[in-house]
PDB file of C-alpha atoms in Angstrom:
ATOM      1  CA  GLN G  13      40.691 -13.622 -33.269  1.00  0.00           C
ATOM      2  CA  MET G  14      44.453 -13.043 -32.396  1.00  0.00           C
ATOM      3  CA  VAL G  15      46.554 -16.372 -32.075  1.00  0.00           C
ATOM      4  CA  GLN G  16      49.961 -15.964 -30.579  1.00  0.00           C
ATOM      5  CA  LYS G  17      51.995 -18.589 -32.352  1.00  0.00           C
ATOM      6  CA  SER G  18      55.337 -17.929 -30.930  1.00  0.00           C
ATOM      7  CA  LEU G  19      56.966 -15.206 -28.624  1.00  0.00           C
ATOM      8  CA  ASP G  20      57.178 -12.958 -31.659  1.00  0.00           C
ATOM      9  CA  GLU G  21      54.382 -13.947 -34.040  1.00  0.00           C
ATOM     10  CA  ILE G  22      50.561 -13.360 -33.920  1.00  0.00           C
ATOM     11  CA  GLU G  23      48.188 -14.628 -36.506  1.00  0.00           C
ATOM     12  CA  PHE G  24      44.947 -12.544 -37.128  1.00  0.00           C
ATOM     13  CA  ARG G  25      42.108 -14.818 -38.005  1.00  0.00           C
ATOM     14  CA  LEU G  26      39.391 -12.566 -39.731  1.00  0.00           C
ATOM     15  CA  VAL G  27      35.979 -13.478 -41.030  1.00  0.00           C
ATOM     16  CA  ALA G  28      35.292 -10.864 -43.917  1.00  0.00           C
ATOM     17  CA  ARG G  29      33.408 -10.729 -46.993  1.00  0.00           C
ATOM     18  CA  ARG G  30      36.618  -9.977 -48.715  1.00  0.00           C
ATOM     19  CA  PRO G  31      40.175  -9.693 -47.587  1.00  0.00           C
ATOM     20  CA  LEU G  32      41.513  -6.210 -46.252  1.00  0.00           C
ATOM     21  CA  GLU G  33      43.354  -4.112 -48.703  1.00  0.00           C
ATOM     22  CA  ALA G  34      47.110  -4.103 -47.934  1.00  0.00           C
ATOM     23  CA  ALA G  35      47.010  -0.541 -46.641  1.00  0.00           C
ATOM     24  CA  ASP G  36      44.280  -1.547 -44.155  1.00  0.00           C
ATOM     25  CA  GLU G  37      46.272  -4.605 -42.890  1.00  0.00           C
ATOM     26  CA  GLN G  38      49.159  -2.190 -42.480  1.00  0.00           C
ATOM     27  CA  ARG G  39      47.193   0.164 -40.422  1.00  0.00           C
ATOM     28  CA  LEU G  40      45.815  -2.587 -38.256  1.00  0.00           C
ATOM     29  CA  ALA G  41      49.390  -3.915 -37.679  1.00  0.00           C
ATOM     30  CA  GLU G  42      50.650  -0.390 -36.662  1.00  0.00           C
ATOM     31  CA  PHE G  43      47.572  -0.064 -34.264  1.00  0.00           C
ATOM     32  CA  VAL G  44      48.334  -3.455 -32.655  1.00  0.00           C
ATOM     33  CA  GLU G  45      52.100  -2.750 -32.333  1.00  0.00           C
ATOM     34  CA  LYS G  46      51.308   0.627 -30.553  1.00  0.00           C
ATOM     35  CA  ARG G  47      48.859  -0.914 -28.155  1.00  0.00           C
ATOM     36  CA  LEU G  48      50.966  -3.959 -27.280  1.00  0.00           C
ATOM     37  CA  GLY G  49      54.125  -2.140 -27.129  1.00  0.00           C
ATOM     38  CA  HIS G  50      55.935  -4.837 -29.017  1.00  0.00           C
ATOM     39  CA  ARG G  51      56.816  -5.465 -32.756  1.00  0.00           C
ATOM     40  CA  PHE G  52      55.272  -8.815 -33.596  1.00  0.00           C
ATOM     41  CA  ARG G  53      55.453 -10.520 -36.788  1.00  0.00           C
ATOM     42  CA  LEU G  54      51.824 -10.399 -37.910  1.00  0.00           C
ATOM     43  CA  ARG G  55      50.009 -12.758 -40.301  1.00  0.00           C
ATOM     44  CA  PHE G  56      46.403 -12.258 -41.504  1.00  0.00           C
ATOM     45  CA  THR G  57      44.356 -15.333 -42.293  1.00  0.00           C
ATOM     46  CA  TYR G  58      40.839 -15.227 -43.636  1.00  0.00           C
ATOM     47  CA  VAL G  59      38.640 -17.933 -42.472  1.00  0.00           C
ATOM     48  CA  GLU G  60      34.836 -18.796 -42.862  1.00  0.00           C
ATOM     49  CA  GLU G  61      34.255 -18.795 -39.122  1.00  0.00           C
ATOM     50  CA  ILE G  62      35.894 -18.356 -35.740  1.00  0.00           C
ATOM     51  CA  LYS G  63      35.516 -21.598 -33.785  1.00  0.00           C
ATOM     52  CA  ARG G  64      34.188 -21.360 -30.385  1.00  0.00           C
ATOM     53  CA  ALA G  65      35.985 -22.536 -27.303  1.00  0.00           C
ATOM     54  CA  PRO G  66      34.706 -25.743 -25.464  1.00  0.00           C
ATOM     55  CA  SER G  67      32.753 -23.301 -23.194  1.00  0.00           C
ATOM     56  CA  GLY G  68      30.799 -22.018 -26.076  1.00  0.00           C
ATOM     57  CA  LYS G  69      32.474 -18.608 -25.957  1.00  0.00           C
ATOM     58  CA  PHE G  70      34.419 -16.850 -28.667  1.00  0.00           C
ATOM     59  CA  GLU G  71      38.088 -16.275 -27.450  1.00  0.00           C
ATOM     60  CA  MET G  72      39.408 -12.947 -28.746  1.00  0.00           C
ATOM     61  CA  PHE G  73      43.054 -14.012 -27.840  1.00  0.00           C
ATOM     62  CA  VAL G  74      44.462 -17.582 -27.988  1.00  0.00           C
ATOM     63  CA  SER G  75      48.134 -18.496 -27.032  1.00  0.00           C
ATOM     64  CA  GLU G  76      49.473 -21.578 -28.747  1.00  0.00           C
ATOM     65  CA  ILE G  77      52.889 -21.172 -26.977  1.00  0.00           C
ATOM     66  CA  THR G  78      53.898 -24.245 -25.037  1.00  0.00           C
ATOM     67  CA  SER G  79      56.344 -23.932 -22.090  1.00  0.00           C
TER      68      SER G  79
END
């Protein structure tokens, strides 16, 4: 799950048996930068589970930016 924390920061919430290697995190960051066309500060957070939205669905992208 990707969570936009601010205009220039995205948190990746990952459920994994073990954390990614630093090189894998770097490759993922480069992929995201290329796809989104913007250099975000990226933070990787490892969680036990991704919480569902009130609708019961998983949200791939969540914005926590307030106007």
